[in-house]
PDB file of C-alpha atoms in Angstrom:
ATOM      1  CA  UNK A   5       0.102   0.135   0.162  1.00 97.00           C
ATOM      2  CA  UNK A   6       1.901   3.052  -1.171  1.00 96.00           C
ATOM      3  CA  UNK A   7       5.181   3.816  -1.002  1.00 96.00           C
ATOM      4  CA  UNK A   8       4.906   0.694   2.388  1.00 98.00           C
ATOM      5  CA  UNK A   9       5.798  -3.271   2.915  1.00 98.00           C
ATOM      6  CA  UNK A  10       2.412  -3.255   3.689  1.00 98.00           C
ATOM      7  CA  UNK A  11       0.038  -6.211   1.712  1.00 98.00           C
ATOM      8  CA  UNK A  12      -3.101  -5.822   1.376  1.00 98.00           C
ATOM      9  CA  UNK A  13      -5.784  -7.231  -0.736  1.00 97.00           C
ATOM     10  CA  UNK A  14      -7.171  -5.154  -3.695  1.00 94.00           C
ATOM     11  CA  UNK A  15     -10.866  -5.097  -2.416  1.00 95.00           C
ATOM     12  CA  UNK A  16     -11.418  -4.260   1.247  1.00 97.00           C
ATOM     13  CA  UNK A  17     -14.078  -4.723   4.038  1.00 97.00           C
ATOM     14  CA  UNK A  18     -15.554  -1.756   4.628  1.00 96.00           C
ATOM     15  CA  UNK A  19     -18.159  -1.991   7.622  1.00 97.00           C
ATOM     16  CA  UNK A  20     -19.463   1.675   8.188  1.00 95.00           C
ATOM     17  CA  UNK A  21     -22.695  -0.685   8.562  1.00 94.00           C
ATOM     18  CA  UNK A  22     -21.967  -2.901  11.205  1.00 96.00           C
ATOM     19  CA  UNK A  23     -23.768  -2.886  13.906  1.00 96.00           C
ATOM     20  CA  UNK A  24     -27.583  -0.973  14.276  1.00 94.00           C
ATOM     21  CA  UNK A  25     -26.943   2.863  16.562  1.00 90.00           C
ATOM     22  CA  UNK A  26     -26.400   6.165  16.105  1.00 83.00           C
ATOM     23  CA  UNK A  27     -26.213   7.856  12.250  1.00 76.00           C
ATOM     24  CA  UNK A  28     -25.785   4.746  10.276  1.00 72.00           C
ATOM     25  CA  UNK A  29     -28.352   2.450  12.494  1.00 72.00           C
ATOM     26  CA  UNK A  30     -31.473   3.044   9.290  1.00 79.00           C
ATOM     27  CA  UNK A  31     -29.448   0.041   7.669  1.00 82.00           C
ATOM     28  CA  UNK A  32     -26.794  -1.280  10.157  1.00 92.00           C
ATOM     29  CA  UNK A  33     -26.570  -5.208  11.344  1.00 94.00           C
ATOM     30  CA  UNK A  34     -26.792  -6.679  13.737  1.00 95.00           C
ATOM     31  CA  UNK A  35     -23.284  -8.971  14.610  1.00 95.00           C
ATOM     32  CA  UNK A  36     -25.388 -11.812  14.017  1.00 96.00           C
ATOM     33  CA  UNK A  37     -25.664 -10.820  10.011  1.00 96.00           C
ATOM     34  CA  UNK A  38     -22.490  -9.056  10.133  1.00 97.00           C
ATOM     35  CA  UNK A  39     -20.492 -12.078  10.685  1.00 97.00           C
ATOM     36  CA  UNK A  40     -20.791 -14.431   7.834  1.00 97.00           C
ATOM     37  CA  UNK A  41     -20.431 -10.755   5.456  1.00 97.00           C
ATOM     38  CA  UNK A  42     -17.259 -11.119   7.648  1.00 97.00           C
ATOM     39  CA  UNK A  43     -15.744 -14.488   6.465  1.00 96.00           C
ATOM     40  CA  UNK A  44     -17.547 -14.732   4.255  1.00 97.00           C
ATOM     41  CA  UNK A  45     -14.539 -12.037   3.167  1.00 98.00           C
ATOM     42  CA  UNK A  46     -11.624 -13.413   4.780  1.00 97.00           C
ATOM     43  CA  UNK A  47     -12.979 -16.327   3.364  1.00 97.00           C
ATOM     44  CA  UNK A  48     -12.272 -14.828  -0.074  1.00 97.00           C
ATOM     45  CA  UNK A  49      -8.891 -14.186   0.371  1.00 97.00           C
ATOM     46  CA  UNK A  50      -9.408 -10.825   2.044  1.00 98.00           C
ATOM     47  CA  UNK A  51      -7.431  -9.370   4.075  1.00 98.00           C
ATOM     48  CA  UNK A  52      -8.495  -5.726   4.443  1.00 98.00           C
ATOM     49  CA  UNK A  53     -10.600  -4.527   6.629  1.00 98.00           C
ATOM     50  CA  UNK A  54     -11.771  -0.852   7.816  1.00 98.00           C
ATOM     51  CA  UNK A  55     -14.104   1.132  10.154  1.00 98.00           C
ATOM     52  CA  UNK A  56     -13.835   3.478  12.135  1.00 98.00           C
ATOM     53  CA  UNK A  57     -14.821   4.751  16.106  1.00 97.00           C
ATOM     54  CA  UNK A  58     -17.614   6.554  14.990  1.00 94.00           C
ATOM     55  CA  UNK A  59     -19.708   4.514  13.022  1.00 95.00           C
ATOM     56  CA  UNK A  60     -22.771   3.203  14.991  1.00 94.00           C
ATOM     57  CA  UNK A  61     -21.498   5.369  17.613  1.00 94.00           C
ATOM     58  CA  UNK A  62     -18.426   2.584  18.123  1.00 95.00           C
ATOM     59  CA  UNK A  63     -21.631  -0.350  17.365  1.00 96.00           C
ATOM     60  CA  UNK A  64     -18.981  -1.518  14.344  1.00 97.00           C
ATOM     61  CA  UNK A  65     -15.173  -1.653  16.519  1.00 98.00           C
ATOM     62  CA  UNK A  66     -16.758  -3.775  19.039  1.00 97.00           C
ATOM     63  CA  UNK A  67     -18.491  -6.164  16.589  1.00 97.00           C
ATOM     64  CA  UNK A  68     -15.810  -6.359  14.639  1.00 98.00           C
ATOM     65  CA  UNK A  69     -13.040  -6.650  17.450  1.00 98.00           C
ATOM     66  CA  UNK A  70     -15.698  -9.449  19.046  1.00 97.00           C
ATOM     67  CA  UNK A  71     -15.592 -11.460  15.300  1.00 97.00           C
ATOM     68  CA  UNK A  72     -11.458 -10.409  14.837  1.00 96.00           C
ATOM     69  CA  UNK A  73     -10.646 -11.635  18.598  1.00 95.00           C
ATOM     70  CA  UNK A  74     -13.142 -14.912  18.321  1.00 93.00           C
ATOM     71  CA  UNK A  75     -12.002 -15.903  15.096  1.00 92.00           C
ATOM     72  CA  UNK A  76      -8.110 -15.421  16.562  1.00 93.00           C
ATOM     73  CA  UNK A  77      -6.951 -14.478  13.138  1.00 94.00           C
ATOM     74  CA  UNK A  78      -6.202 -10.869  14.625  1.00 95.00           C
ATOM     75  CA  UNK A  79      -2.582 -10.174  13.649  1.00 96.00           C
ATOM     76  CA  UNK A  80      -3.463 -11.871   9.756  1.00 96.00           C
ATOM     77  CA  UNK A  81      -5.752  -8.699   9.173  1.00 98.00           C
ATOM     78  CA  UNK A  82      -5.061  -4.962   8.656  1.00 98.00           C
ATOM     79  CA  UNK A  83      -7.320  -3.931  10.249  1.00 98.00           C
ATOM     80  CA  UNK A  84      -7.529   0.409   9.752  1.00 98.00           C
ATOM     81  CA  UNK A  85      -9.998   2.941  11.542  1.00 98.00           C
ATOM     82  CA  UNK A  86      -9.987   6.526  11.833  1.00 98.00           C
ATOM     83  CA  UNK A  87     -10.646   9.123  14.342  1.00 98.00           C
ATOM     84  CA  UNK A  88     -12.213  13.004  13.668  1.00 97.00           C
ATOM     85  CA  UNK A  89     -15.516  12.644  14.381  1.00 95.00           C
ATOM     86  CA  UNK A  90     -16.621  13.915  18.264  1.00 91.00           C
ATOM     87  CA  UNK A  91     -17.507  11.174  20.443  1.00 85.00           C
ATOM     88  CA  UNK A  92     -17.851  12.561  23.239  1.00 86.00           C
ATOM     89  CA  UNK A  93     -20.800  16.048  23.236  1.00 88.00           C
ATOM     90  CA  UNK A  94     -19.598  18.712  25.208  1.00 93.00           C
ATOM     91  CA  UNK A  95     -16.530  18.149  25.332  1.00 94.00           C
ATOM     92  CA  UNK A  96     -14.965  20.716  23.163  1.00 93.00           C
ATOM     93  CA  UNK A  97     -11.609  18.239  22.811  1.00 94.00           C
ATOM     94  CA  UNK A  98     -14.058  15.479  22.100  1.00 93.00           C
ATOM     95  CA  UNK A  99     -13.656  15.488  18.920  1.00 96.00           C
ATOM     96  CA  UNK A 100     -11.982  17.001  15.917  1.00 96.00           C
ATOM     97  CA  UNK A 101      -7.508  16.441  14.816  1.00 98.00           C
ATOM     98  CA  UNK A 102      -5.810  17.516  17.722  1.00 97.00           C
ATOM     99  CA  UNK A 103      -2.890  15.505  19.683  1.00 98.00           C
ATOM    100  CA  UNK A 104      -5.376  14.963  23.178  1.00 97.00           C
ATOM    101  CA  UNK A 105      -8.312  13.974  20.364  1.00 97.00           C
ATOM    102  CA  UNK A 106      -6.098  11.434  19.046  1.00 98.00           C
ATOM    103  CA  UNK A 107      -4.221  10.090  21.429  1.00 97.00           C
ATOM    104  CA  UNK A 108      -7.358   9.684  23.315  1.00 97.00           C
ATOM    105  CA  UNK A 109      -9.755   8.071  20.356  1.00 97.00           C
ATOM    106  CA  UNK A 110      -6.937   5.838  19.894  1.00 98.00           C
ATOM    107  CA  UNK A 111      -6.904   4.693  23.027  1.00 98.00           C
ATOM    108  CA  UNK A 112     -10.539   4.675  22.554  1.00 97.00           C
ATOM    109  CA  UNK A 113     -10.794   2.445  19.338  1.00 98.00           C
ATOM    110  CA  UNK A 114      -7.833  -0.010  20.722  1.00 98.00           C
ATOM    111  CA  UNK A 115     -10.448  -1.151  23.590  1.00 98.00           C
ATOM    112  CA  UNK A 116     -13.425  -1.412  21.530  1.00 98.00           C
ATOM    113  CA  UNK A 117     -11.024  -3.577  18.492  1.00 98.00           C
ATOM    114  CA  UNK A 118      -9.765  -5.316  21.350  1.00 98.00           C
ATOM    115  CA  UNK A 119      -6.409  -4.339  20.190  1.00 98.00           C
ATOM    116  CA  UNK A 120      -2.820  -3.552  21.040  1.00 98.00           C
ATOM    117  CA  UNK A 121      -2.016  -1.698  17.994  1.00 98.00           C
ATOM    118  CA  UNK A 122      -4.152  -0.632  15.000  1.00 98.00           C
ATOM    119  CA  UNK A 123      -2.087  -1.627  11.908  1.00 98.00           C
ATOM    120  CA  UNK A 124      -3.201   1.522   9.519  1.00 98.00           C
ATOM    121  CA  UNK A 125      -4.593   4.699  11.591  1.00 98.00           C
ATOM    122  CA  UNK A 126      -6.506   7.316   9.653  1.00 98.00           C
ATOM    123  CA  UNK A 127      -7.685  10.757  10.366  1.00 98.00           C
ATOM    124  CA  UNK A 128     -10.897  10.689   9.389  1.00 98.00           C
ATOM    125  CA  UNK A 129     -11.740  13.936   7.647  1.00 97.00           C
ATOM    126  CA  UNK A 130     -10.407  17.864   7.655  1.00 96.00           C
ATOM    127  CA  UNK A 131     -10.933  20.161  10.864  1.00 96.00           C
ATOM    128  CA  UNK A 132     -10.097  23.018   9.215  1.00 96.00           C
ATOM    129  CA  UNK A 133      -7.853  23.805  12.345  1.00 95.00           C
ATOM    130  CA  UNK A 134      -5.055  22.003  13.564  1.00 97.00           C
ATOM    131  CA  UNK A 135      -2.317  22.585  12.422  1.00 96.00           C
ATOM    132  CA  UNK A 136      -0.343  19.483   9.269  1.00 97.00           C
ATOM    133  CA  UNK A 137       2.499  19.276  11.919  1.00 98.00           C
ATOM    134  CA  UNK A 138       0.906  18.838  14.354  1.00 98.00           C
ATOM    135  CA  UNK A 139      -0.994  15.882  13.167  1.00 98.00           C
ATOM    136  CA  UNK A 140       2.239  14.170  11.954  1.00 98.00           C
ATOM    137  CA  UNK A 141       4.306  14.702  14.742  1.00 98.00           C
ATOM    138  CA  UNK A 142       1.569  12.836  16.436  1.00 98.00           C
ATOM    139  CA  UNK A 143       1.305  10.436  14.047  1.00 98.00           C
ATOM    140  CA  UNK A 144       4.531   9.032  14.527  1.00 98.00           C
ATOM    141  CA  UNK A 145       4.353   9.327  17.836  1.00 98.00           C
ATOM    142  CA  UNK A 146       1.632   6.781  17.546  1.00 98.00           C
ATOM    143  CA  UNK A 147       4.492   4.516  15.774  1.00 98.00           C
ATOM    144  CA  UNK A 148       6.889   4.531  18.040  1.00 98.00           C
ATOM    145  CA  UNK A 149       4.590   4.090  21.126  1.00 98.00           C
ATOM    146  CA  UNK A 150       3.621   0.712  18.838  1.00 98.00           C
ATOM    147  CA  UNK A 151      -0.305   1.313  18.720  1.00 98.00           C
ATOM    148  CA  UNK A 152      -0.178   1.585  15.562  1.00 98.00           C
ATOM    149  CA  UNK A 153       2.154   0.666  12.552  1.00 98.00           C
ATOM    150  CA  UNK A 154       1.022   3.145   9.340  1.00 98.00           C
ATOM    151  CA  UNK A 155      -0.304   6.463   8.793  1.00 98.00           C
ATOM    152  CA  UNK A 156      -2.705   7.548   6.555  1.00 98.00           C
ATOM    153  CA  UNK A 157      -5.243  10.366   6.134  1.00 98.00           C
ATOM    154  CA  UNK A 158      -8.901  10.430   4.563  1.00 98.00           C
ATOM    155  CA  UNK A 159     -10.990  13.217   2.729  1.00 97.00           C
ATOM    156  CA  UNK A 160      -8.329  16.212   2.902  1.00 97.00           C
ATOM    157  CA  UNK A 161      -7.222  18.745   0.254  1.00 97.00           C
ATOM    158  CA  UNK A 162      -4.830  17.606  -2.080  1.00 97.00           C
ATOM    159  CA  UNK A 163      -2.536  20.277  -0.912  1.00 97.00           C
ATOM    160  CA  UNK A 164      -3.185  19.977   2.948  1.00 97.00           C
ATOM    161  CA  UNK A 165      -2.161  15.893   2.506  1.00 98.00           C
ATOM    162  CA  UNK A 166       0.845  17.254  -0.023  1.00 98.00           C
ATOM    163  CA  UNK A 167       1.207  18.951   2.811  1.00 98.00           C
ATOM    164  CA  UNK A 168       1.418  16.800   5.488  1.00 98.00           C
ATOM    165  CA  UNK A 169       3.385  14.258   3.887  1.00 98.00           C
ATOM    166  CA  UNK A 170       6.329  17.265   2.727  1.00 98.00           C
ATOM    167  CA  UNK A 171       6.927  17.638   6.083  1.00 98.00           C
ATOM    168  CA  UNK A 172       6.620  14.304   7.371  1.00 98.00           C
ATOM    169  CA  UNK A 173       9.378  13.681   4.965  1.00 97.00           C
ATOM    170  CA  UNK A 174      12.111  16.891   5.666  1.00 98.00           C
ATOM    171  CA  UNK A 175      11.892  15.955   9.450  1.00 98.00           C
ATOM    172  CA  UNK A 176      12.098  11.890   9.604  1.00 98.00           C
ATOM    173  CA  UNK A 177       8.354  11.833  10.333  1.00 98.00           C
ATOM    174  CA  UNK A 178       6.626   8.670   9.493  1.00 98.00           C
ATOM    175  CA  UNK A 179       5.016   9.675   6.400  1.00 98.00           C
ATOM    176  CA  UNK A 180       1.563   8.837   4.578  1.00 98.00           C
ATOM    177  CA  UNK A 181       0.634   5.510   2.963  1.00 98.00           C
ATOM    178  CA  UNK A 182      -2.614   6.070   2.444  1.00 98.00           C
ATOM    179  CA  UNK A 183      -5.414   9.015   1.260  1.00 98.00           C
ATOM    180  CA  UNK A 184      -8.599   7.071   1.043  1.00 98.00           C
ATOM    181  CA  UNK A 185     -11.317   8.930  -0.671  1.00 98.00           C
ATOM    182  CA  UNK A 186     -14.149   8.964  -3.161  1.00 97.00           C
ATOM    183  CA  UNK A 187     -14.391   7.645  -5.875  1.00 98.00           C
ATOM    184  CA  UNK A 188     -16.659   6.071  -8.878  1.00 97.00           C
ATOM    185  CA  UNK A 189     -17.853   6.013 -12.494  1.00 97.00           C
ATOM    186  CA  UNK A 190     -20.175   9.086 -11.194  1.00 96.00           C
ATOM    187  CA  UNK A 191     -16.930  10.992  -9.041  1.00 95.00           C
ATOM    188  CA  UNK A 192     -13.500  11.326 -10.514  1.00 96.00           C
ATOM    189  CA  UNK A 193     -12.646  14.564  -9.309  1.00 96.00           C
ATOM    190  CA  UNK A 194      -9.723  13.860  -7.313  1.00 97.00           C
ATOM    191  CA  UNK A 195      -7.712  12.118 -10.708  1.00 97.00           C
ATOM    192  CA  UNK A 196      -7.392  16.301 -10.863  1.00 97.00           C
ATOM    193  CA  UNK A 197      -5.005  16.933  -8.002  1.00 97.00           C
ATOM    194  CA  UNK A 198      -4.879  13.864  -5.741  1.00 98.00           C
ATOM    195  CA  UNK A 199      -4.376  10.946  -8.188  1.00 97.00           C
ATOM    196  CA  UNK A 200      -0.891  12.303  -9.458  1.00 97.00           C
ATOM    197  CA  UNK A 201       0.020  14.057  -5.688  1.00 97.00           C
ATOM    198  CA  UNK A 202      -0.211  10.642  -4.368  1.00 97.00           C
ATOM    199  CA  UNK A 203       2.037   8.671  -7.755  1.00 96.00           C
ATOM    200  CA  UNK A 204       4.611  11.370  -7.207  1.00 97.00           C
ATOM    201  CA  UNK A 205       4.034  10.941  -3.210  1.00 97.00           C
ATOM    202  CA  UNK A 206       4.756   7.756  -2.850  1.00 96.00           C
ATOM    203  CA  UNK A 207       0.887   7.800  -1.076  1.00 98.00           C
ATOM    204  CA  UNK A 208      -2.024   4.806  -2.268  1.00 97.00           C
ATOM    205  CA  UNK A 209      -4.613   5.453  -3.051  1.00 97.00           C
ATOM    206  CA  UNK A 210      -7.918   3.981  -1.437  1.00 97.00           C
ATOM    207  CA  UNK A 211     -11.360   4.861  -3.100  1.00 96.00           C
ATOM    208  CA  UNK A 212     -14.644   4.527  -0.415  1.00 96.00           C
ATOM    209  CA  UNK A 213     -18.507   4.499  -2.092  1.00 95.00           C
ATOM    210  CA  UNK A 214     -17.582   2.948  -6.212  1.00 96.00           C
ATOM    211  CA  UNK A 215     -20.638   1.877  -5.724  1.00 96.00           C
ATOM    212  CA  UNK A 216     -21.289   6.180  -5.409  1.00 95.00           C
ATOM    213  CA  UNK A 217     -23.535   4.525  -2.261  1.00 91.00           C
ATOM    214  CA  UNK A 218     -25.319   1.711  -3.933  1.00 92.00           C
ATOM    215  CA  UNK A 219     -26.599   3.955  -6.918  1.00 95.00           C
ATOM    216  CA  UNK A 220     -24.310   2.398  -9.242  1.00 96.00           C
ATOM    217  CA  UNK A 221     -25.049  -1.228  -7.802  1.00 94.00           C
ATOM    218  CA  UNK A 222     -28.159  -2.245 -10.801  1.00 91.00           C
ATOM    219  CA  UNK A 223     -31.251  -1.178  -8.643  1.00 89.00           C
ATOM    220  CA  UNK A 224     -31.345   2.447  -9.965  1.00 88.00           C
ATOM    221  CA  UNK A 225     -33.209   2.533 -13.409  1.00 82.00           C
ATOM    222  CA  UNK A 226     -32.362   5.391 -15.614  1.00 78.00           C
ATOM    223  CA  UNK A 227     -35.460   5.339 -17.097  1.00 78.00           C
ATOM    224  CA  UNK A 228     -37.894   6.147 -14.505  1.00 71.00           C
ATOM    225  CA  UNK A 229     -35.115   7.958 -12.218  1.00 74.00           C
ATOM    226  CA  UNK A 230     -36.379   5.287  -9.665  1.00 71.00           C
ATOM    227  CA  UNK A 231     -35.002   2.972  -7.397  1.00 72.00           C
ATOM    228  CA  UNK A 232     -36.087  -0.668  -6.186  1.00 61.00           C
ATOM    229  CA  UNK A 233     -35.294  -1.637  -2.652  1.00 53.00           C
ATOM    230  CA  UNK A 234     -34.064   0.327  -0.108  1.00 53.00           C
ATOM    231  CA  UNK A 235     -30.835   0.998   0.755  1.00 56.00           C
ATOM    232  CA  UNK A 236     -28.028   3.647   2.055  1.00 58.00           C
ATOM    233  CA  UNK A 237     -28.826   6.465  -1.164  1.00 62.00           C
ATOM    234  CA  UNK A 238     -32.502   5.448  -1.061  1.00 54.00           C
ATOM    235  CA  UNK A 239     -32.873   5.893   2.856  1.00 46.00           C
ATOM    236  CA  UNK A 240     -30.968   9.182   3.643  1.00 47.00           C
ATOM    237  CA  UNK A 241     -32.857  10.991   0.055  1.00 48.00           C
ATOM    238  CA  UNK A 242     -29.400  11.339  -1.622  1.00 49.00           C
ATOM    239  CA  UNK A 243     -27.254  11.287   1.206  1.00 53.00           C
ATOM    240  CA  UNK A 244     -25.429  13.990  -0.153  1.00 59.00           C
ATOM    241  CA  UNK A 245     -25.180  12.590  -3.105  1.00 75.00           C
ATOM    242  CA  UNK A 246     -24.707  15.259  -6.412  1.00 77.00           C
ATOM    243  CA  UNK A 247     -26.509  12.814  -8.472  1.00 86.00           C
ATOM    244  CA  UNK A 248     -26.873  14.671 -12.334  1.00 88.00           C
ATOM    245  CA  UNK A 249     -28.150  13.851 -15.341  1.00 90.00           C
ATOM    246  CA  UNK A 250     -24.836  12.805 -16.825  1.00 91.00           C
ATOM    247  CA  UNK A 251     -25.369  10.493 -13.901  1.00 92.00           C
ATOM    248  CA  UNK A 252     -28.352   8.541 -14.283  1.00 92.00           C
ATOM    249  CA  UNK A 253     -27.079   8.431 -18.022  1.00 93.00           C
ATOM    250  CA  UNK A 254     -23.761   6.492 -17.161  1.00 95.00           C
ATOM    251  CA  UNK A 255     -26.376   3.183 -15.548  1.00 95.00           C
ATOM    252  CA  UNK A 256     -27.305   2.509 -19.929  1.00 93.00           C
ATOM    253  CA  UNK A 257     -24.060   1.456 -21.353  1.00 95.00           C
ATOM    254  CA  UNK A 258     -22.761   0.265 -17.800  1.00 96.00           C
ATOM    255  CA  UNK A 259     -26.288  -1.785 -17.468  1.00 95.00           C
ATOM    256  CA  UNK A 260     -24.920  -3.108 -20.634  1.00 96.00           C
ATOM    257  CA  UNK A 261     -21.513  -3.792 -19.925  1.00 97.00           C
ATOM    258  CA  UNK A 262     -22.690  -5.931 -17.487  1.00 97.00           C
ATOM    259  CA  UNK A 263     -24.393  -7.819 -19.433  1.00 97.00           C
ATOM    260  CA  UNK A 264     -22.107  -8.702 -22.139  1.00 98.00           C
ATOM    261  CA  UNK A 265     -20.038  -9.808 -19.505  1.00 98.00           C
ATOM    262  CA  UNK A 266     -22.514 -11.934 -17.962  1.00 98.00           C
ATOM    263  CA  UNK A 267     -22.355  -9.983 -14.365  1.00 98.00           C
ATOM    264  CA  UNK A 268     -23.500  -7.269 -12.070  1.00 97.00           C
ATOM    265  CA  UNK A 269     -23.513  -3.693 -11.974  1.00 97.00           C
ATOM    266  CA  UNK A 270     -21.979  -3.014  -9.176  1.00 97.00           C
ATOM    267  CA  UNK A 271     -18.917  -5.744 -10.136  1.00 97.00           C
ATOM    268  CA  UNK A 272     -18.460  -3.990 -13.048  1.00 98.00           C
ATOM    269  CA  UNK A 273     -18.251  -0.516 -11.422  1.00 98.00           C
ATOM    270  CA  UNK A 274     -16.236  -1.603  -8.227  1.00 97.00           C
ATOM    271  CA  UNK A 275     -13.341  -3.387 -11.068  1.00 97.00           C
ATOM    272  CA  UNK A 276     -13.541  -0.294 -12.495  1.00 97.00           C
ATOM    273  CA  UNK A 277     -12.244   1.472  -9.598  1.00 97.00           C
ATOM    274  CA  UNK A 278      -9.971  -1.128  -8.812  1.00 94.00           C
ATOM    275  CA  UNK A 279      -8.488  -0.738 -11.934  1.00 94.00           C
ATOM    276  CA  UNK A 280      -7.657   3.140 -12.274  1.00 93.00           C
ATOM    277  CA  UNK A 281      -3.465   3.841 -11.690  1.00 86.00           C
TER     278      UNK A 281
END
């Protein structure tokens, strides 16, 4: 992954819907429903699992911690979690990317995940406040303490990620190896700056929502601009997804390619993302 020796499977297992509490509860899964999903992924050869402290108000980490502990495979997987979002209402330092919250958030994640270390720890989103020097020096301290193995960031401007990596390299600190960003057939904004930045500075890019929150899964229809079934997109009225006329027009050729290859639209959409440079 990126300019590192960490080996990860091409497809990661995102676990934002593991659990039935908090913001993601409307489409969440119980622990019993999560178990076969996790084992199906592992049996297929996957080793890259992604979560965050904020997902289902901590349920996702709790469920993963229990399942990995029971299976005895913690050291065989690359476990990723993230910090930034506030988990302590009323506390001004209960969120954000400052050192105080960053270190407390990690300790809480370690407790919920029932592990002594995180393979890849990510800044979840840019708080528009914390200096990049503070973030990178804290990442370095956490690596030296043995609490995390690698560092990365998610959902930040390209200039911020570039500044972070350059500061780390110039000061011999732990570098970033991962930049996690939204990317799909209908959301290609990162190609302009983030991708060439990652290629130049050795930061491997992982894509979240390659199905555009389910829009490219096959249950949305261009003819009537409607949806069959339920899911994140329909449950949250778009969840901030910017659907344009060209977005709907893309569904037809996507369906044609899927039919020609004898696979699902979801498989085509995910494969397109996974094979981009």
